[in-house]
mmCIF file of C-alpha atoms in Angstrom:
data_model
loop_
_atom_site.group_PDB
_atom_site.id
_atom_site.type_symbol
_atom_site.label_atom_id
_atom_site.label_comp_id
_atom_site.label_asym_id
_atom_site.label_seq_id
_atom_site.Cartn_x
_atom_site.Cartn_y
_atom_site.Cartn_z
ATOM 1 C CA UNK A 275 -21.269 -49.836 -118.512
ATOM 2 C CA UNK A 276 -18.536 -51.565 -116.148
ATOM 3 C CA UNK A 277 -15.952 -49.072 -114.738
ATOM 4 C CA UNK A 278 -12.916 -49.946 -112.602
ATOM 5 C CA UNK A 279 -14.494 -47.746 -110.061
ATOM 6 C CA UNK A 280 -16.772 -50.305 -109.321
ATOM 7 C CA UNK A 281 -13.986 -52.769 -108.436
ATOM 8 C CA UNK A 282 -11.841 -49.571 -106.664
ATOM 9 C CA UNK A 283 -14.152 -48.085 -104.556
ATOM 10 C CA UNK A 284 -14.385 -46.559 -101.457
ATOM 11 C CA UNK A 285 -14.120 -49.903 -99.674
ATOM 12 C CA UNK A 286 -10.803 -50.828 -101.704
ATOM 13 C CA UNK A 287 -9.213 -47.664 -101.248
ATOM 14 C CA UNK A 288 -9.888 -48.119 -97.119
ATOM 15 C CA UNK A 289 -9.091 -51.818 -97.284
ATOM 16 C CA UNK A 290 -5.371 -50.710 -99.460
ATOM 17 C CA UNK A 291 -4.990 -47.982 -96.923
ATOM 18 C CA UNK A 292 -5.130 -50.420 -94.138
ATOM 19 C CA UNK A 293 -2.522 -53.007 -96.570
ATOM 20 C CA UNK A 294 0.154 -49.930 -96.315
ATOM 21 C CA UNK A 295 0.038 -49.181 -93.097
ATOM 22 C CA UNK A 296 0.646 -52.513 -91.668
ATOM 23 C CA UNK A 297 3.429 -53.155 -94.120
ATOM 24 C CA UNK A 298 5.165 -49.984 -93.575
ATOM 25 C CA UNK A 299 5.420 -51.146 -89.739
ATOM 26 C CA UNK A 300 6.411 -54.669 -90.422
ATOM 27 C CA UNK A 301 10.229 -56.019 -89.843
ATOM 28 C CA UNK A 302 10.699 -55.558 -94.025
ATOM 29 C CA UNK A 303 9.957 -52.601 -93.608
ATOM 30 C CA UNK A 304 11.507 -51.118 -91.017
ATOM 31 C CA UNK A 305 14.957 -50.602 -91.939
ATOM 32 C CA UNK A 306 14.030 -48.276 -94.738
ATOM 33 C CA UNK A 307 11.455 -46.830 -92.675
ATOM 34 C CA UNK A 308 13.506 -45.798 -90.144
ATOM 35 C CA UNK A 309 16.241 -44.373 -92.993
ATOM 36 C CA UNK A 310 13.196 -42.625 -94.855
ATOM 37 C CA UNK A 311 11.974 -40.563 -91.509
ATOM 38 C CA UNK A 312 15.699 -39.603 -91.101
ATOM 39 C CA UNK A 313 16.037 -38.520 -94.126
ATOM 40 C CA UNK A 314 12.515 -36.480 -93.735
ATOM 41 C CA UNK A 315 13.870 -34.861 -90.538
ATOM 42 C CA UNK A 316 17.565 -33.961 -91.505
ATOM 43 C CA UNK A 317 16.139 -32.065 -94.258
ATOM 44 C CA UNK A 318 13.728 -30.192 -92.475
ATOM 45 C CA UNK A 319 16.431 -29.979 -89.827
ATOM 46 C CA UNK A 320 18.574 -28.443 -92.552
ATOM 47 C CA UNK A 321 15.519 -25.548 -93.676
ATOM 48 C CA UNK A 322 14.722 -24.542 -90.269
ATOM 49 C CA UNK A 323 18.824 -23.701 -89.126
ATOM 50 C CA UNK A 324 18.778 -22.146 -92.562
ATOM 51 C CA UNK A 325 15.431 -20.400 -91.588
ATOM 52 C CA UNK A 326 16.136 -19.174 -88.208
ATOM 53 C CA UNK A 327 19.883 -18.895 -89.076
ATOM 54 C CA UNK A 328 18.577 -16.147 -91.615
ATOM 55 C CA UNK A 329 15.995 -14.855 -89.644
ATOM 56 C CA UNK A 330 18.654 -13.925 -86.445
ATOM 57 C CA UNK A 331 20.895 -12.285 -88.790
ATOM 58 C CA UNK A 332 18.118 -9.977 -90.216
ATOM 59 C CA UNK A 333 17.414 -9.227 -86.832
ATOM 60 C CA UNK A 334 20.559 -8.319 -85.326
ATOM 61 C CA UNK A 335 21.447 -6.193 -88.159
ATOM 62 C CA UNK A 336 17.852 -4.155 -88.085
ATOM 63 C CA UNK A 337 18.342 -0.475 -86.173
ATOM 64 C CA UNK A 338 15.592 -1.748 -83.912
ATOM 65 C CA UNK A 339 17.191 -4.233 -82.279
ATOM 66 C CA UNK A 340 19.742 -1.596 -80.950
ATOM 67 C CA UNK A 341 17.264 0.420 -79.221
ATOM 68 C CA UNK A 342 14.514 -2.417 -78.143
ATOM 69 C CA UNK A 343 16.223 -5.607 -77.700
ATOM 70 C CA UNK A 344 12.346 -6.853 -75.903
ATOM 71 C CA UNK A 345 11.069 -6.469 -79.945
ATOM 72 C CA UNK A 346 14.128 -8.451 -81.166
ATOM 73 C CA UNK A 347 13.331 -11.194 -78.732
ATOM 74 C CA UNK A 348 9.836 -11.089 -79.356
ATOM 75 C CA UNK A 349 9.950 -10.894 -82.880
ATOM 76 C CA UNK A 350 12.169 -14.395 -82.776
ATOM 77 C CA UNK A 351 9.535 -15.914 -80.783
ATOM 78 C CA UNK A 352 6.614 -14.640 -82.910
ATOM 79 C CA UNK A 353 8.905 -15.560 -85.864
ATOM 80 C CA UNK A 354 9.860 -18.715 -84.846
ATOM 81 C CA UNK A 355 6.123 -20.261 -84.416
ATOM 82 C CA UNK A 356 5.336 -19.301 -88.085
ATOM 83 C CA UNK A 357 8.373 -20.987 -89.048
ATOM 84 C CA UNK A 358 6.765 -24.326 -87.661
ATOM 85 C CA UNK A 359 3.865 -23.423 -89.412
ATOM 86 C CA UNK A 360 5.742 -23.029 -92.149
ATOM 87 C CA UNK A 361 7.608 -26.637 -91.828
ATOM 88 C CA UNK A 362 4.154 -28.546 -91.407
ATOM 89 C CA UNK A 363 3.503 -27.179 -95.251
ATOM 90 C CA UNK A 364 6.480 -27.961 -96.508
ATOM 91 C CA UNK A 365 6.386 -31.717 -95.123
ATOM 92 C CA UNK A 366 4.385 -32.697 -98.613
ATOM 93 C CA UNK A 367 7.121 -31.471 -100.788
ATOM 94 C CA UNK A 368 10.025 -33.059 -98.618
ATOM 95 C CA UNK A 369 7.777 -36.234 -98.585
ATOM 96 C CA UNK A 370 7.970 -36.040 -101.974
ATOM 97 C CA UNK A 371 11.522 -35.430 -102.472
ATOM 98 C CA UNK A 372 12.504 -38.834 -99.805
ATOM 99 C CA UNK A 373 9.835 -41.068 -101.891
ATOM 100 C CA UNK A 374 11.872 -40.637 -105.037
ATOM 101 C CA UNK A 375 15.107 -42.290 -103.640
ATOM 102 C CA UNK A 376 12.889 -45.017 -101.766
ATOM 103 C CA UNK A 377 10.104 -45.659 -104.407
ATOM 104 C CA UNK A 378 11.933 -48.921 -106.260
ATOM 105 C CA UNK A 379 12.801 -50.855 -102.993
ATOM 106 C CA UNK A 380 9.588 -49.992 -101.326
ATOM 107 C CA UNK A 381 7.454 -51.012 -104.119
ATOM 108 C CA UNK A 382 9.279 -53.988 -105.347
ATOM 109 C CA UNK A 383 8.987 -55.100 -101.492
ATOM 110 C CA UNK A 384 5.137 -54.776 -101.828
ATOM 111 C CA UNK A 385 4.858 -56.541 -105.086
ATOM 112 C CA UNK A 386 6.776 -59.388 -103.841
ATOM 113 C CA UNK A 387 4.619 -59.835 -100.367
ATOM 114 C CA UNK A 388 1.388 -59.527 -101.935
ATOM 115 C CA UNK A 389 1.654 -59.908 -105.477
ATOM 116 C CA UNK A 390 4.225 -63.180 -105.782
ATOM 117 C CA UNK A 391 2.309 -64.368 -108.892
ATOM 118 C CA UNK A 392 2.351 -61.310 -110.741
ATOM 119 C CA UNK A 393 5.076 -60.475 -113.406
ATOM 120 C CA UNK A 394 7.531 -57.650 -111.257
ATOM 121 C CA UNK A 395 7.699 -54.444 -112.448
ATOM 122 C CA UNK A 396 10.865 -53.027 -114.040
ATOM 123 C CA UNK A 397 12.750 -50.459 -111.364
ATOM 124 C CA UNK A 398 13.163 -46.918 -112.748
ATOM 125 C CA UNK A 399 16.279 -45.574 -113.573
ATOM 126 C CA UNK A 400 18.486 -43.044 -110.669
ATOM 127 C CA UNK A 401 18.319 -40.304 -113.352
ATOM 128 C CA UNK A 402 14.410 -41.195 -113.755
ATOM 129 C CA UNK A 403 13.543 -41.997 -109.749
ATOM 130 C CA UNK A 404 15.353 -39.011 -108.574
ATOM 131 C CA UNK A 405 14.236 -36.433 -111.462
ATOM 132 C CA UNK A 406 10.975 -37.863 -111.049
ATOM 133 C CA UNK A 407 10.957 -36.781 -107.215
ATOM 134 C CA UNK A 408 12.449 -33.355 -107.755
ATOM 135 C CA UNK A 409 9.269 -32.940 -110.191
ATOM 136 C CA UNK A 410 7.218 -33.962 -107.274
ATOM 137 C CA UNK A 411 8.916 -31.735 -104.349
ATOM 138 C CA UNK A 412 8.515 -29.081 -106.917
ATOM 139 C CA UNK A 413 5.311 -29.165 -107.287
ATOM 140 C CA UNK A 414 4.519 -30.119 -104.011
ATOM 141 C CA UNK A 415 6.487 -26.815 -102.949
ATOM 142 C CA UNK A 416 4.610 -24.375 -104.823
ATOM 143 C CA UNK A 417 0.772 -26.014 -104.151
ATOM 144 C CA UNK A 418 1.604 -25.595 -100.500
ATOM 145 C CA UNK A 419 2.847 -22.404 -100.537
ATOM 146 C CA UNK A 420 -0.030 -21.323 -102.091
ATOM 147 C CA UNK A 421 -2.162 -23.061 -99.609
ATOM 148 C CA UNK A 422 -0.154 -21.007 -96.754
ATOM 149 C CA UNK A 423 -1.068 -18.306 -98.318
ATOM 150 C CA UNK A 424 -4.739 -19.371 -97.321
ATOM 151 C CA UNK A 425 -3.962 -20.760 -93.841
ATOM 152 C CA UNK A 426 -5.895 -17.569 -92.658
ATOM 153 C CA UNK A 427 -8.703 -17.908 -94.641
ATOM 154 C CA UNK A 428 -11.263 -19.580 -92.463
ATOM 155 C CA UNK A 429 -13.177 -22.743 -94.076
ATOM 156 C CA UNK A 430 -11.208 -22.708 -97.256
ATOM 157 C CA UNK A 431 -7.820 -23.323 -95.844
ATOM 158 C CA UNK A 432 -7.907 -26.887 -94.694
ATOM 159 C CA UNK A 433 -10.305 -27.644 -98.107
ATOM 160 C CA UNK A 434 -7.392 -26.127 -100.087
ATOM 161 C CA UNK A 435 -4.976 -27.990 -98.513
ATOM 162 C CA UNK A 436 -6.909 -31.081 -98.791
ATOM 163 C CA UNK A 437 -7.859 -31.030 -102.025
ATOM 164 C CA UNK A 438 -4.751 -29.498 -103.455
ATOM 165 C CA UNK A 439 -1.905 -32.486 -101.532
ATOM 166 C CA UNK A 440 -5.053 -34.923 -102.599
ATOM 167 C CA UNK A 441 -4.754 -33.965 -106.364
ATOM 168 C CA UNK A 442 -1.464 -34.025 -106.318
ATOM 169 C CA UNK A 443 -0.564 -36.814 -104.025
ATOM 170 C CA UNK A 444 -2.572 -38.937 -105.829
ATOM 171 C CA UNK A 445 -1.387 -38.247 -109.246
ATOM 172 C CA UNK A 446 2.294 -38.881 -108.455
ATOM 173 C CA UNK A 447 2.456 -41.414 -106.197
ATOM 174 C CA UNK A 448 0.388 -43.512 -108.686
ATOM 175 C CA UNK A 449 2.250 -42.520 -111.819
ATOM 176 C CA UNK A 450 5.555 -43.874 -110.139
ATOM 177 C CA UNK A 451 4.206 -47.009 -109.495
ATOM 178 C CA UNK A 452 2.272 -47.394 -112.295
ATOM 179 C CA UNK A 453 5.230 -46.379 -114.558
ATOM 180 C CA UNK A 454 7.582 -49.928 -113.141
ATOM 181 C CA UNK A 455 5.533 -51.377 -115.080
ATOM 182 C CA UNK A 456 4.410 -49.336 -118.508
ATOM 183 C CA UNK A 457 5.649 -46.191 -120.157
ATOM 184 C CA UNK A 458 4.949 -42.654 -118.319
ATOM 185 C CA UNK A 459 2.388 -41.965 -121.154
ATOM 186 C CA UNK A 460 0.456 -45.001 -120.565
ATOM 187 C CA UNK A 461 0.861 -44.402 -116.691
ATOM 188 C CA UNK A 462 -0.882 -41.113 -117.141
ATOM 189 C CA UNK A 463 -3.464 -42.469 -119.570
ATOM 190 C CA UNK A 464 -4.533 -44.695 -116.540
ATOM 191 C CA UNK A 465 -4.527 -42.279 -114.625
ATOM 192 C CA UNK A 466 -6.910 -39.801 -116.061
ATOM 193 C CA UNK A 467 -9.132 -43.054 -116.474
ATOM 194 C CA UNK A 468 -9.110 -43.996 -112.392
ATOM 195 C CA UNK A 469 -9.055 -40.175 -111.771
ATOM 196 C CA UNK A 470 -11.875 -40.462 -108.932
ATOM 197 C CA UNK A 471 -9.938 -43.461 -107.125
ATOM 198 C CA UNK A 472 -6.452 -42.230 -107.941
ATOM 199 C CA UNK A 473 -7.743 -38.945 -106.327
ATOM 200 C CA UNK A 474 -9.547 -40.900 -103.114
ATOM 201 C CA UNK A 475 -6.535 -42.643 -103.014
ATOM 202 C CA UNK A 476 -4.741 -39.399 -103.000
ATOM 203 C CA UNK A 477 -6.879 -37.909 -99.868
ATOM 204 C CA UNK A 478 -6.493 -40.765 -97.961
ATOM 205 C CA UNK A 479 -2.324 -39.381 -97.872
ATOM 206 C CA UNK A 480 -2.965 -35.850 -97.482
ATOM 207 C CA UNK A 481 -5.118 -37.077 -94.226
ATOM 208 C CA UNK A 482 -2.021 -38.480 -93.115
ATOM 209 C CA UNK A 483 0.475 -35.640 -94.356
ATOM 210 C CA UNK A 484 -1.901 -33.437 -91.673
ATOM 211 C CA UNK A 485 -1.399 -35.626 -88.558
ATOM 212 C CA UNK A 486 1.664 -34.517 -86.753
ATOM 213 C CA UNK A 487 4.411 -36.914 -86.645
ATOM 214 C CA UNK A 488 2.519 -40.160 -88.797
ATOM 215 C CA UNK A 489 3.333 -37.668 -91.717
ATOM 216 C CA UNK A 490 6.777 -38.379 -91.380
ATOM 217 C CA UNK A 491 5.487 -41.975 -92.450
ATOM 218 C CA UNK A 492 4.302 -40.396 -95.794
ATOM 219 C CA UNK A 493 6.824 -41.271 -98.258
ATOM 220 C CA UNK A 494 6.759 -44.956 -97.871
ATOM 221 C CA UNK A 495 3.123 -45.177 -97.022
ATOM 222 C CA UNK A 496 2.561 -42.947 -100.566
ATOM 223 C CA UNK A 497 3.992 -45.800 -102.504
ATOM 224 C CA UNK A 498 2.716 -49.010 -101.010
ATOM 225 C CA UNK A 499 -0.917 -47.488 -100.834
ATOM 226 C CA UNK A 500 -0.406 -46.784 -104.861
ATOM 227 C CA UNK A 501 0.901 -50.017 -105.516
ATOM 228 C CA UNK A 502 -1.956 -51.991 -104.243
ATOM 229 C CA UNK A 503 -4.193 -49.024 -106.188
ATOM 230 C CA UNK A 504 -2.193 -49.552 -108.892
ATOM 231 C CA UNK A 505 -2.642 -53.415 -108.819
ATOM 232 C CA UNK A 506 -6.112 -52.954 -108.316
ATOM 233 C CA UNK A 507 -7.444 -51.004 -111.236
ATOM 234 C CA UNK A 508 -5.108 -52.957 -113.422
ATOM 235 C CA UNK A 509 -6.779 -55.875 -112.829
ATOM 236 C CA UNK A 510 -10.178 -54.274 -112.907
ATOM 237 C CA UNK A 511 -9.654 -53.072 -116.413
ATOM 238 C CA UNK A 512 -8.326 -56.222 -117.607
ATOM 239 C CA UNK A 513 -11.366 -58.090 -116.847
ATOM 240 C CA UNK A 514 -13.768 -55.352 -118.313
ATOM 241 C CA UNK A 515 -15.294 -55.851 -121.445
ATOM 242 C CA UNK A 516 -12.901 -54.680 -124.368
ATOM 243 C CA UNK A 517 -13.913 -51.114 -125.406
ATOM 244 C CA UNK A 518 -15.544 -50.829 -122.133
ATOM 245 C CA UNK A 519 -14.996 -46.704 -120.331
ATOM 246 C CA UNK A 520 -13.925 -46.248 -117.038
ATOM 247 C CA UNK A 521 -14.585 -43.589 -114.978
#
């Protein structure tokens, strides 16, 4: 039996990687690039003065702080590290929240660089795009808080991590781009039929969401990488046999 796997491999998924990186850095796009880390950073901006803003007025209203102002300033400090401990887990969700408002432009921009021939797909609604990416953050939020919860958990934190922003990562990300182009139903029919690649795919952005500072590139790398993903299986399906099973 022919699955799409064996058109989507390993070797695709690298080679698609490589695709979104390059285009993400090219002059089309590097307007929106530069507007998409902005965004990324003024909201985590925004949740860290909220944070800390919280965290200092906890503090100076605590009876300790009177007598020991050292454990006031040392709790801050101590505090304050978590907190960007904290931030690194909740780049996913915030990644996830920015791709919504950018997912149209950036995948209409891949279709028409690499995929000229091929009929465009139809752009998502606001409503859709943006409720759509609060589903996403959402999720995102409470996977990650749940893998902080493990971050002290030796040899099953990064694996939770990993697997959980892989799952999920994957599943979105290729939903939205699979859905310009068919109903959401359909996009999560294919899906669950690609799961393995979808889910490769899906690791292949969670690698990124853990380097410090190329996550910020996560949003628009997310979408081009499941475009050409997208693309791929597509075709690979299309030219099994009718009735055939994928993986």
């Amino acid at each position: 039996m022919i699955s799409s796997l064996r058109h989507t491999g390993p070797v695709q998924i690298f080679n698609a990687a490589i695709q979104a990186l390059r285009q993400i850095v090219s002059p089309p796009f590097r307007r929106m690039l530069l507007r998409s880390v902005g965004l990324t950073l003024l909201i985590l901006g925004l949740v860290w003065f909220g944070l800390t803003r919280l965290l200092n007025h906890y503090l100076a209203s605590h009876s300790l702080s009177a007598s020991w102002p050292i454990l006031d300033t040392l709790a801050f400090f101590v505090a304050g590290a978590g907190l960007m401990v904290g931030l690194a887990f909740l780049i996913p969700p915030v990644s996830a929240l920015v791709s919504g408002y950018y997912l149209d432009d950036a995948a209409e921009l891949v279709e028409k660089t690499d995929y000229p021939e091929d009929p465009p797909g139809k752009p998502l609604s606001v409503g859709l795009s943006l409720l759509y990416g609060l589903r996403f953050a959402g999720l995102s939020l409470v996977i990650n808080l749940f893998a902080l919860l493990l971050f002290f958990i030796p040899g099953v934190n990064m694996a939770a991590f990993f697997i959980a922003n892989g799952y999920l990562l994957g599943r979105e990300y290729f939903e939205m781009a699979a859905a310009r182009f068919r109903p959401m139903a359909e996009a999560e029919a294919m899906r669950l039929r690609n799961r393995a690649t979808v889910f490769g795919a899906g690791l292949v952005a969670a690698l990124l969401v853990a380097v410090p500072v190329l996550n910020l590139l996560t949003p628009l790398f997310g979408i081009a990488l499941m475009v050409h993903v997208h693309k791929s299986v597509q075709r690979a399906e299309l030219a099994a046999p009718q009735g055939t099973a994928a993986l």
